PDB file of C-alpha atoms in Angstrom:
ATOM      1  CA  UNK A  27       0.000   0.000   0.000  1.00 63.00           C
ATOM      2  CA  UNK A  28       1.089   2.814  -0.922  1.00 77.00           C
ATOM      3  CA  UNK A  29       0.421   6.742   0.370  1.00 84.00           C
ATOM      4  CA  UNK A  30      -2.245   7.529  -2.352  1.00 86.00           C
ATOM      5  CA  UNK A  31      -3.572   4.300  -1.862  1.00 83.00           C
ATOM      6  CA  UNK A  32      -3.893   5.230   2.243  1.00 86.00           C
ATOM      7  CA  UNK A  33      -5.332   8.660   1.701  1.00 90.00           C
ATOM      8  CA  UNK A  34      -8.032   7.503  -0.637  1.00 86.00           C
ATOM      9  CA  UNK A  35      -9.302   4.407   1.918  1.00 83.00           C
ATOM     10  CA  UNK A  36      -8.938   7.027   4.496  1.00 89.00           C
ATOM     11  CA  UNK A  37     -11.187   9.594   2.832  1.00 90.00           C
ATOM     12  CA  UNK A  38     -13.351   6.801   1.589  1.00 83.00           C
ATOM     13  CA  UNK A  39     -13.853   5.456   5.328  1.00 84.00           C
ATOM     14  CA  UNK A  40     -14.408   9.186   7.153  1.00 88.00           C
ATOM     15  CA  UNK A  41     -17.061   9.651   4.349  1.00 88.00           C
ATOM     16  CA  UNK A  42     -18.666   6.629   5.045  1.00 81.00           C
ATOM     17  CA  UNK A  43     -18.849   6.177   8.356  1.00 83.00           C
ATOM     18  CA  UNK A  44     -21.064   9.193   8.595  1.00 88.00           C
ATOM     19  CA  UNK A  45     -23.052   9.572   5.781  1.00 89.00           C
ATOM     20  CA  UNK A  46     -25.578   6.484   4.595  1.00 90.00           C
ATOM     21  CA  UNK A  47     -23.771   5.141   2.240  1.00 89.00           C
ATOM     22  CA  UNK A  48     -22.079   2.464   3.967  1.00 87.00           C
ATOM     23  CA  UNK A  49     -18.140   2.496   4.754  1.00 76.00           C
ATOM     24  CA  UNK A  50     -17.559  -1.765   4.961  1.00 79.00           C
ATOM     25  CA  UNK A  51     -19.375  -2.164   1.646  1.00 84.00           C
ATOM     26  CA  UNK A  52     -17.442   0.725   0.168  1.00 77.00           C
ATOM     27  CA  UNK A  53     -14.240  -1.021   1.625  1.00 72.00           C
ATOM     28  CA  UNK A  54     -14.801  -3.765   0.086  1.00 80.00           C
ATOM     29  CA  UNK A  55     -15.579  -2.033  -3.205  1.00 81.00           C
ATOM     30  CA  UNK A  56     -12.859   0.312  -2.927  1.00 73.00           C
ATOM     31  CA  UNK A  57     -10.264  -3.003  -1.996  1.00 72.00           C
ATOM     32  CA  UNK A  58     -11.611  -4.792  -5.258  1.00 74.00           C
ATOM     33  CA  UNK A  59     -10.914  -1.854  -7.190  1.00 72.00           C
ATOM     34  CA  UNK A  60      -7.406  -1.265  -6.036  1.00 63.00           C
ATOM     35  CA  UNK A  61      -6.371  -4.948  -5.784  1.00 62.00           C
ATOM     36  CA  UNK A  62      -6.350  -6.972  -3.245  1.00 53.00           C
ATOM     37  CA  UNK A  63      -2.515  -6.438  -3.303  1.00 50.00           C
ATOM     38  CA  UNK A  64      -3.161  -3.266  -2.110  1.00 49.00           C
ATOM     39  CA  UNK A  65      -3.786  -4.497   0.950  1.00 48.00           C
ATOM     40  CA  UNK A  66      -0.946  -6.057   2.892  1.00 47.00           C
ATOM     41  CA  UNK A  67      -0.968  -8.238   6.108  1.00 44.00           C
ATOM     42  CA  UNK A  68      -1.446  -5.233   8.529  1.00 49.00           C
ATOM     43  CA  UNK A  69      -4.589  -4.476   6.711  1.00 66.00           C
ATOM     44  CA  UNK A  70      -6.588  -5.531   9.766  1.00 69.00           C
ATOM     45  CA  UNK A  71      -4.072  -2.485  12.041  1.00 79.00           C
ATOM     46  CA  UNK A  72      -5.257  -0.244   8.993  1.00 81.00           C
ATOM     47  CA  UNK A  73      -8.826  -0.763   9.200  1.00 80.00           C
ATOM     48  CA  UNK A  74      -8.327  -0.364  12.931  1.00 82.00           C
ATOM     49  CA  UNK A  75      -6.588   3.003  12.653  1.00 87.00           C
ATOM     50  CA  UNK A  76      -8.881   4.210  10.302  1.00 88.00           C
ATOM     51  CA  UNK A  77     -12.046   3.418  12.898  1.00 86.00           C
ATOM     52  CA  UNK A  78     -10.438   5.044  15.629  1.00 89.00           C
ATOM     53  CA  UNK A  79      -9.947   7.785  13.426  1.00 93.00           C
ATOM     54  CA  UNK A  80     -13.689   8.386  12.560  1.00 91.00           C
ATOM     55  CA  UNK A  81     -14.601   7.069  16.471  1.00 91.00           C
ATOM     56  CA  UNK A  82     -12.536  10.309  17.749  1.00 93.00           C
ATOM     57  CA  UNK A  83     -14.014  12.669  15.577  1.00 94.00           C
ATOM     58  CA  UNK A  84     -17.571  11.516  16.987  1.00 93.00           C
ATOM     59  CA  UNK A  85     -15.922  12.534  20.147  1.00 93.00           C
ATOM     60  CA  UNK A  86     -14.814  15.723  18.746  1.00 94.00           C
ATOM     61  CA  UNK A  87     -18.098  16.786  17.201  1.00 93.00           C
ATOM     62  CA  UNK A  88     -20.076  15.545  20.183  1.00 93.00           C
ATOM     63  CA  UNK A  89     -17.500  16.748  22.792  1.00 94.00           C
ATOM     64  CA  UNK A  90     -20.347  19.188  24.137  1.00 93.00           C
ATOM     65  CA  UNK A  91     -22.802  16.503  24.622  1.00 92.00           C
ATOM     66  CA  UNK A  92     -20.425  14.173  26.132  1.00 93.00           C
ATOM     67  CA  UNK A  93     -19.174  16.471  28.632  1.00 94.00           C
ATOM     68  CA  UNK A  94     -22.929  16.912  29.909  1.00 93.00           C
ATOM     69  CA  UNK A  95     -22.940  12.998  29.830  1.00 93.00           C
ATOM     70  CA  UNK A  96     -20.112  12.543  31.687  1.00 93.00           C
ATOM     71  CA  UNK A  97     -21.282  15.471  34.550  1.00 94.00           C
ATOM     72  CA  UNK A  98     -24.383  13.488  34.962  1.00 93.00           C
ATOM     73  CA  UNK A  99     -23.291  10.591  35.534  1.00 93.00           C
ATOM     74  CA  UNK A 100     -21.422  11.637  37.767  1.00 93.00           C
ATOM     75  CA  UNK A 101     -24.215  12.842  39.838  1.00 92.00           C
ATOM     76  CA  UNK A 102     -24.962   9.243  40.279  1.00 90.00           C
ATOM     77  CA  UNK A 103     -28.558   9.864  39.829  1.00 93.00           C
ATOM     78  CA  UNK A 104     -31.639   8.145  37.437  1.00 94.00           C
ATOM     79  CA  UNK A 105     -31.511  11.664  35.602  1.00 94.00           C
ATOM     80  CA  UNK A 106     -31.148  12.207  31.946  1.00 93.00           C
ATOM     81  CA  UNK A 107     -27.824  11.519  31.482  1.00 93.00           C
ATOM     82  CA  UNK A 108     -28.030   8.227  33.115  1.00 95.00           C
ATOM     83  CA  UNK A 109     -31.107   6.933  31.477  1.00 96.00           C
ATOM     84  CA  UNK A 110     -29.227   8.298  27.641  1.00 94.00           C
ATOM     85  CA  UNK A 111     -26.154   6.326  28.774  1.00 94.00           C
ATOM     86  CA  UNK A 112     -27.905   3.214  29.982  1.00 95.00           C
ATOM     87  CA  UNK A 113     -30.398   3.505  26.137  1.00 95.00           C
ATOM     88  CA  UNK A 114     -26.756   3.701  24.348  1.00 95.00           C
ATOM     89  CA  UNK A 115     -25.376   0.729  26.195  1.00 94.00           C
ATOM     90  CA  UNK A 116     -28.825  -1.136  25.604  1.00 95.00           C
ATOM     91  CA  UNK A 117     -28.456  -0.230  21.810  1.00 94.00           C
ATOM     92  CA  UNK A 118     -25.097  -2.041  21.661  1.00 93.00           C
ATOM     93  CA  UNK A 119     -25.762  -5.538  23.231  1.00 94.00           C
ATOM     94  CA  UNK A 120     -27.573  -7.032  19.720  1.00 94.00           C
ATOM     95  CA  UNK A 121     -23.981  -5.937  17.832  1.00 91.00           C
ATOM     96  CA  UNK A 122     -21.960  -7.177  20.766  1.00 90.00           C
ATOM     97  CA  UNK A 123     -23.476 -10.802  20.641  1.00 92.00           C
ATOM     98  CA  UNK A 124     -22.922 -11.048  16.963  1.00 91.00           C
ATOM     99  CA  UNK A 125     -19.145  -9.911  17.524  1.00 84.00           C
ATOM    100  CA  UNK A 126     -18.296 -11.988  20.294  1.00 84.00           C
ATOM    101  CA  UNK A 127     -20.041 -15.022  19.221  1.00 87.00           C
ATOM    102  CA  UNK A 128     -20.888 -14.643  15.395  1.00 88.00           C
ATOM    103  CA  UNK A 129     -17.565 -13.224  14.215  1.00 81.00           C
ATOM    104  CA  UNK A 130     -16.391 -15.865  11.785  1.00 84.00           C
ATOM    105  CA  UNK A 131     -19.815 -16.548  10.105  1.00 87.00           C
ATOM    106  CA  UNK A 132     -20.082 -12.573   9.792  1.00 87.00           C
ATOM    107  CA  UNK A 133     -16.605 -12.530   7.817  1.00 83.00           C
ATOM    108  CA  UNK A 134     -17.871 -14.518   5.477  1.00 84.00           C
ATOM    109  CA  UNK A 135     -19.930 -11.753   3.723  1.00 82.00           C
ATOM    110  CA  UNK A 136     -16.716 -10.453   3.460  1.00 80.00           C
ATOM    111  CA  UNK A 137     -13.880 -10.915   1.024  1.00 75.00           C
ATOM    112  CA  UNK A 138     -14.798  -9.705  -2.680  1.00 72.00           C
ATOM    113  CA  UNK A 139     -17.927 -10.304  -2.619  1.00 82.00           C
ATOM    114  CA  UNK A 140     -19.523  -7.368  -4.418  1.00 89.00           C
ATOM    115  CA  UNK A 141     -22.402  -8.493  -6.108  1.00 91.00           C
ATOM    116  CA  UNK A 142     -23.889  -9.014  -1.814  1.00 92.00           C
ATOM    117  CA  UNK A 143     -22.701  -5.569  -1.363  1.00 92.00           C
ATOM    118  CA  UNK A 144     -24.431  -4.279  -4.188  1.00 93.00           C
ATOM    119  CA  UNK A 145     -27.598  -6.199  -3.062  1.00 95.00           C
ATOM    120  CA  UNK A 146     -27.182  -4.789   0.775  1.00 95.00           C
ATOM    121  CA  UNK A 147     -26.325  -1.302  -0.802  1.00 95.00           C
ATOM    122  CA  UNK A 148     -30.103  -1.685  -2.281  1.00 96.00           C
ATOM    123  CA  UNK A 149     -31.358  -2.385   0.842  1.00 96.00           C
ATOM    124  CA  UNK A 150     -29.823   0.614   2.651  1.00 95.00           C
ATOM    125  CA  UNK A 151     -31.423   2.539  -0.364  1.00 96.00           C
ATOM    126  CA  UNK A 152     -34.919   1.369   0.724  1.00 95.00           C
ATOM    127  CA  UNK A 153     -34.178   2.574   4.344  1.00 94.00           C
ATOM    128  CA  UNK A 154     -33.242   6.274   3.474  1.00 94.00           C
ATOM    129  CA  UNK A 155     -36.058   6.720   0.755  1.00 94.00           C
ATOM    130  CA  UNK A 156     -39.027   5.115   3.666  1.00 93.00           C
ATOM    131  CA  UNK A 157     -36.661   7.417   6.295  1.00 91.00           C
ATOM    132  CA  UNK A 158     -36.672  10.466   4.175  1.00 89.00           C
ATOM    133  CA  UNK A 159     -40.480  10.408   3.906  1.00 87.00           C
ATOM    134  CA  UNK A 160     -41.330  10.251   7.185  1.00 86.00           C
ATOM    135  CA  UNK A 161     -43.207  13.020   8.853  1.00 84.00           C
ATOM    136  CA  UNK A 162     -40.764  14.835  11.450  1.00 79.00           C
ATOM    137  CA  UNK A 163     -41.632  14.491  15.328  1.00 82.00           C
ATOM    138  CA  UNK A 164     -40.083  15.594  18.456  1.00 82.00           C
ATOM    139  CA  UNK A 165     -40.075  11.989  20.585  1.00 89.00           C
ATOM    140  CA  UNK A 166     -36.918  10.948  21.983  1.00 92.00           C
ATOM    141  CA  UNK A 167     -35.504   7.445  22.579  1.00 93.00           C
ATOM    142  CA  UNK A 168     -37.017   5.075  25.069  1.00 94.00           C
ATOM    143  CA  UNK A 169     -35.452   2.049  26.269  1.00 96.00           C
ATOM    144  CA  UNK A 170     -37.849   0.029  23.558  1.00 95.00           C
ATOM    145  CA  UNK A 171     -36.887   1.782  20.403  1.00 96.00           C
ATOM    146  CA  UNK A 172     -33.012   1.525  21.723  1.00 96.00           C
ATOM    147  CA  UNK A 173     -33.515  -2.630  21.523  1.00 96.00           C
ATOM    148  CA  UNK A 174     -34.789  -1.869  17.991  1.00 96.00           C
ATOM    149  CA  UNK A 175     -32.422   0.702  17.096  1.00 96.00           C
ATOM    150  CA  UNK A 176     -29.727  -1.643  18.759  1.00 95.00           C
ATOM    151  CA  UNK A 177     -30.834  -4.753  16.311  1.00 96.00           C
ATOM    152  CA  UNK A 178     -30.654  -2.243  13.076  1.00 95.00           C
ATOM    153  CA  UNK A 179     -26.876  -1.237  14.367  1.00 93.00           C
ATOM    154  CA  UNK A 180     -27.002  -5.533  14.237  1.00 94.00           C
ATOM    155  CA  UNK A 181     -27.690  -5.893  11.067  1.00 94.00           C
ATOM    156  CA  UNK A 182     -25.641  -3.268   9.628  1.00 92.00           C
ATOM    157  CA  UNK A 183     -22.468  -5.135  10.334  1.00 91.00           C
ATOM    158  CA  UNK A 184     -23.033  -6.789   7.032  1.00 91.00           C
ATOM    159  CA  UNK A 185     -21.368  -4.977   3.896  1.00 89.00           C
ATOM    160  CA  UNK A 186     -23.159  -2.813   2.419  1.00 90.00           C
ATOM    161  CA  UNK A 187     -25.887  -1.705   4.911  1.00 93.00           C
ATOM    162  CA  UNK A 188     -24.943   1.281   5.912  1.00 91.00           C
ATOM    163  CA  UNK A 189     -24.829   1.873   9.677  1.00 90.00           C
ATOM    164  CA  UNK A 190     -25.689   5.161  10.260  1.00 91.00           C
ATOM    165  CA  UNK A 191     -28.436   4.681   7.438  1.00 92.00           C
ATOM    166  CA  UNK A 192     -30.027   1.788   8.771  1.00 94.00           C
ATOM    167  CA  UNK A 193     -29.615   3.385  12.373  1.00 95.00           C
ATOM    168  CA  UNK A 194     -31.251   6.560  11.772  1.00 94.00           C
ATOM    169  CA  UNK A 195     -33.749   5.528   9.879  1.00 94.00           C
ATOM    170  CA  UNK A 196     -34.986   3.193  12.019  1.00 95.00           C
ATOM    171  CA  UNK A 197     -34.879   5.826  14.842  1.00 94.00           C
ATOM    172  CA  UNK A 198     -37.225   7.943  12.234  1.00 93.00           C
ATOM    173  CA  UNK A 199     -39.619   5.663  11.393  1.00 93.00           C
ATOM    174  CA  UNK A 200     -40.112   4.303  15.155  1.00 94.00           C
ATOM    175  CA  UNK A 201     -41.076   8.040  15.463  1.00 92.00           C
ATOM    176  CA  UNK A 202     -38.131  10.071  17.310  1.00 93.00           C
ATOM    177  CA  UNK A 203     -37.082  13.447  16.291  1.00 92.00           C
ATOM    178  CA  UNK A 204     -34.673  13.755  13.817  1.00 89.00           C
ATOM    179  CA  UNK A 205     -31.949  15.544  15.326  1.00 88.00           C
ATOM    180  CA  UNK A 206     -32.284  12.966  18.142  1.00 91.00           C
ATOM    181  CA  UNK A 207     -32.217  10.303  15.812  1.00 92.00           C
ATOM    182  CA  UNK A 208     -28.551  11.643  14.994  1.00 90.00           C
ATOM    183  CA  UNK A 209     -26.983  12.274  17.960  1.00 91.00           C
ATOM    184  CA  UNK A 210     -28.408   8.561  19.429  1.00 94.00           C
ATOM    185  CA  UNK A 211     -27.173   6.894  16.070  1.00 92.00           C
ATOM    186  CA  UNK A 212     -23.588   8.760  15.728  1.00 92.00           C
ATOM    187  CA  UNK A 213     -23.307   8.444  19.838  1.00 92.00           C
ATOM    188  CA  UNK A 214     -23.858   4.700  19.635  1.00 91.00           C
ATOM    189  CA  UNK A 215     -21.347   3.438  17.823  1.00 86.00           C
ATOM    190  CA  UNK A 216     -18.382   5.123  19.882  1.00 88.00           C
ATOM    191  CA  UNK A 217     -18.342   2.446  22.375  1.00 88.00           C
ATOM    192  CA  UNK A 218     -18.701  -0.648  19.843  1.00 84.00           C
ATOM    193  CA  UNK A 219     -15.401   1.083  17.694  1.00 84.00           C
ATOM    194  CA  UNK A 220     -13.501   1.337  20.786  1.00 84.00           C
ATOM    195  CA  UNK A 221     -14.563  -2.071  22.247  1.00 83.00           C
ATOM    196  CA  UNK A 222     -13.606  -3.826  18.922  1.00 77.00           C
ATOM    197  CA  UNK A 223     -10.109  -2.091  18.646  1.00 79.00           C
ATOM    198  CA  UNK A 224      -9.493  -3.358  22.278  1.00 81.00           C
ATOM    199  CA  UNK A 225     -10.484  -6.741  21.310  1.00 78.00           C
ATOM    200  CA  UNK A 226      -8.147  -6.889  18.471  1.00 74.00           C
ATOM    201  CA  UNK A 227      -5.439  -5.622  20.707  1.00 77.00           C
ATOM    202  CA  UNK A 228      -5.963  -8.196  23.048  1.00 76.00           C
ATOM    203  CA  UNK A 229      -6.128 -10.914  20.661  1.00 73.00           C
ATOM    204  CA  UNK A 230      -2.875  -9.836  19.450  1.00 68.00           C
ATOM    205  CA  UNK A 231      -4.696  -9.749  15.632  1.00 59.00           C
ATOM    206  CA  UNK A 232      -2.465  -6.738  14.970  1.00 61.00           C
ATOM    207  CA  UNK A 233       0.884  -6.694  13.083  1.00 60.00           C
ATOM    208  CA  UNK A 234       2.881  -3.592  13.188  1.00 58.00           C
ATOM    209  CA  UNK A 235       6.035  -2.691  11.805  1.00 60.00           C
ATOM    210  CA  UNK A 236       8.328   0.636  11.178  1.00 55.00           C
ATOM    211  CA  UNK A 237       7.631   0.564   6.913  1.00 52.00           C
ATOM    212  CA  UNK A 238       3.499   0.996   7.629  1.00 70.00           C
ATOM    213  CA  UNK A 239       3.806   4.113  10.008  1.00 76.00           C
ATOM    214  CA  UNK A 240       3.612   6.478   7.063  1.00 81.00           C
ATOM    215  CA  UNK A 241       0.338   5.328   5.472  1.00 81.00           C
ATOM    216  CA  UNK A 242      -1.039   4.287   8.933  1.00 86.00           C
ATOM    217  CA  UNK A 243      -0.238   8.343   9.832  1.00 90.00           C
ATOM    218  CA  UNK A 244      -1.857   9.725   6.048  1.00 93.00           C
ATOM    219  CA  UNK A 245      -4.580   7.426   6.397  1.00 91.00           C
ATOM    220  CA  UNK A 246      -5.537   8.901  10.016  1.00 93.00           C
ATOM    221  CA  UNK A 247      -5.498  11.796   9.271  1.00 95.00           C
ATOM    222  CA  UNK A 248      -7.554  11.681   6.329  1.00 95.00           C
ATOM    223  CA  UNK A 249      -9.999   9.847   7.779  1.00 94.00           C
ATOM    224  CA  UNK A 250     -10.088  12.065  10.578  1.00 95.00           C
ATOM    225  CA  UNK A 251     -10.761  14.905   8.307  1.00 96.00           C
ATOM    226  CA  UNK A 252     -13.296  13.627   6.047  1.00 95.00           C
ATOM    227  CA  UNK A 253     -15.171  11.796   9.046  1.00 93.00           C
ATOM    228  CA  UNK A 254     -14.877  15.422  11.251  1.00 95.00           C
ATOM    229  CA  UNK A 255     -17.128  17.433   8.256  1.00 94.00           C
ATOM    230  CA  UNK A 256     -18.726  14.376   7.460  1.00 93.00           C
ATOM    231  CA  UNK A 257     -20.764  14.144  10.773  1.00 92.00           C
ATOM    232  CA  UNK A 258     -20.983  17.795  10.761  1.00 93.00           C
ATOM    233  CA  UNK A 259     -23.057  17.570   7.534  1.00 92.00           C
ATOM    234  CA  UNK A 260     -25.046  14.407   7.819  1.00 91.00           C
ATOM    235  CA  UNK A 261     -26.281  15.397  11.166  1.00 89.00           C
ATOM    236  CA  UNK A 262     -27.835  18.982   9.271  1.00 89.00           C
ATOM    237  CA  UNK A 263     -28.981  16.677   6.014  1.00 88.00           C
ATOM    238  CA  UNK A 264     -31.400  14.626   8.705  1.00 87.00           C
ATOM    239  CA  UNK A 265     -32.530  17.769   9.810  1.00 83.00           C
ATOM    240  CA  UNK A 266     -33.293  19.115   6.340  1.00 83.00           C
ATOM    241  CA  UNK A 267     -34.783  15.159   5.346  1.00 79.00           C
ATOM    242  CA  UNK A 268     -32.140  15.053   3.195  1.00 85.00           C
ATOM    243  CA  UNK A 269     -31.611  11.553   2.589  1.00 90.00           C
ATOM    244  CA  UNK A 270     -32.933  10.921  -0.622  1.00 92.00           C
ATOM    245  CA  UNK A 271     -30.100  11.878  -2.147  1.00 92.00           C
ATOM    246  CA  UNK A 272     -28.047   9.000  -0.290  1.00 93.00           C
ATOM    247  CA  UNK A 273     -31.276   6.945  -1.631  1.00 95.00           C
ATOM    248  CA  UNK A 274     -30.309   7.380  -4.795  1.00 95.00           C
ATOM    249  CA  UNK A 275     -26.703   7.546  -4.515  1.00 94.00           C
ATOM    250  CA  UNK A 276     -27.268   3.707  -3.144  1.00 94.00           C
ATOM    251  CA  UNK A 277     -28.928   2.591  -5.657  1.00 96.00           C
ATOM    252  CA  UNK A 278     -26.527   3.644  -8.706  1.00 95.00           C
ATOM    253  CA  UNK A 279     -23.348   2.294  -6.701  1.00 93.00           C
ATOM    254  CA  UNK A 280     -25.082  -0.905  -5.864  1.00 94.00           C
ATOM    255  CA  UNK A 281     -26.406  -1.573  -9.021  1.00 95.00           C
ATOM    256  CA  UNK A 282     -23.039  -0.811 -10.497  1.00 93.00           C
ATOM    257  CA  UNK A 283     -20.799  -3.394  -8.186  1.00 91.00           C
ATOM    258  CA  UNK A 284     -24.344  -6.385  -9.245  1.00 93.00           C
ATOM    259  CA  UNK A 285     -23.546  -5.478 -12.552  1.00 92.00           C
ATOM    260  CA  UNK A 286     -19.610  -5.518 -12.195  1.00 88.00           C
ATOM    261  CA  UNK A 287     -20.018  -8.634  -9.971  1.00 86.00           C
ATOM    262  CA  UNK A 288     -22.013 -10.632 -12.267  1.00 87.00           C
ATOM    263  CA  UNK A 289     -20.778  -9.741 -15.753  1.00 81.00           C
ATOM    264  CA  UNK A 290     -16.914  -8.394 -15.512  1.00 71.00           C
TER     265      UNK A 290
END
């Protein structure tokens, strides 16, 4: 891999993260463009870095919110705070189960396999045009709609559904507001990036040597970049129902990588 190479998965994974559009499946479609000798044996450290990249600036766009997390539960009181952070950790057990227990049968949706991507990317499309046409409201998240949020976050781990798509527009058709839906779905995911990169670490899954520091560093950064304005902007398009556009944008990539898939 080279430091083109590192920049352009790191742009394409801040981007992605954020906005509907799916960063695995784009991943995937990005390593099958590039060759799959792009993508050496600290791949796995890459994709790491590149997570923790878009995980910290959730924490930098959100650093407001978290802050008035953090001072409530420290309260140590059934207020707000603690009944957000104990929705959040609700939202996480369906993904947790399927990463602790399901992890090898979920890698095998991995691996090249575009023509599922473009089939999931579909899917995701569906989401965002039902989400975008749903009449705004001002509910917030109860511990109910976190389960089901939580089991949308679930299925997302597969390529090509998009996490933040499937997230918030679950959270908009159960009914909660909009800008809620955002913060709960961008908020959620913090602890499950984090959790996964200890995990690896742990396992001892990551290689590391001297030669991969520089597009480890570009790719950071990039991603860190990209994902920064790219939460910035997604969380105004959900305000503005915006998503239509990622509806569409879907639909064209995904029918593109069945095509490719099937035919090239």
């Amino acid at each position: 891999m080279d430091i083109i190479d590192a920049i352009i998965l790191g742009i394409v994974q801040g981007l992605t993260e954020f906005l509907p559009v799916s960063s695995s499946g784009h991943l995937e479609l990005g390593s099958a463009i590039l060759g799959s000798d792009k993508l050496p044996e600290e791949s796995l450290l890459f994709t790491v870095v590149l997570h923790f990249a878009t995980a910290l600036a959730t924490l930098v766009v959100f650093r407001k919110d978290i802050v008035v997390l953090l001072e409530g539960l420290l309260k140590f009181k059934w207020n707000e705070e603690t009944q957000f952070t104990v929705k959040i950790i609700i939202s996480m057990i369906p993904a947790v189960i399927v990463g602790l227990f399901f992890e090898e049968q979920l890698e095998q949706f991995f691996g090249g396999k575009i023509v599922f991507v473009g089939f999931m990317l579909l899917v995701t499309a569906v989401l965002l045009f039902f989400a975008d046409k749903a009449k705004s409201t001002e509910n917030d998240v109860t511990f109910g709609k976190a389960v089901l949020v939580g089991l949308a976050q679930m299925v997302a781990m597969l390529p090509g559904i998009s996490r933040s798509g499937a997230t918030i527009s679950s959270s908009v058709l159960l009914g909660i507001d909009k800008n809620k839906a955002a913060r709960f779905s961008f908020l959620m995911v913090v602890p499950l990036i984090l959790g996964k990169i200890s995990k690896d670490i742990l396992d001892g899954a990551l290689t590391y040597n001297e030669a991969s520091f520089g597009y480890l560093s570009v790719g950071f950064i990039a991603a860190f970049i990209s994902g920064f304005f790219a939460c910035t902007w997604m969380i105004s398009l959900v305000r503005k129902s915006k998503l239509i556009y990622f509806a569409i944008y879907c639909s064209i990539v995904g029918l593109i990588a069945i095509f490719s898939g099937l035919y090239l």
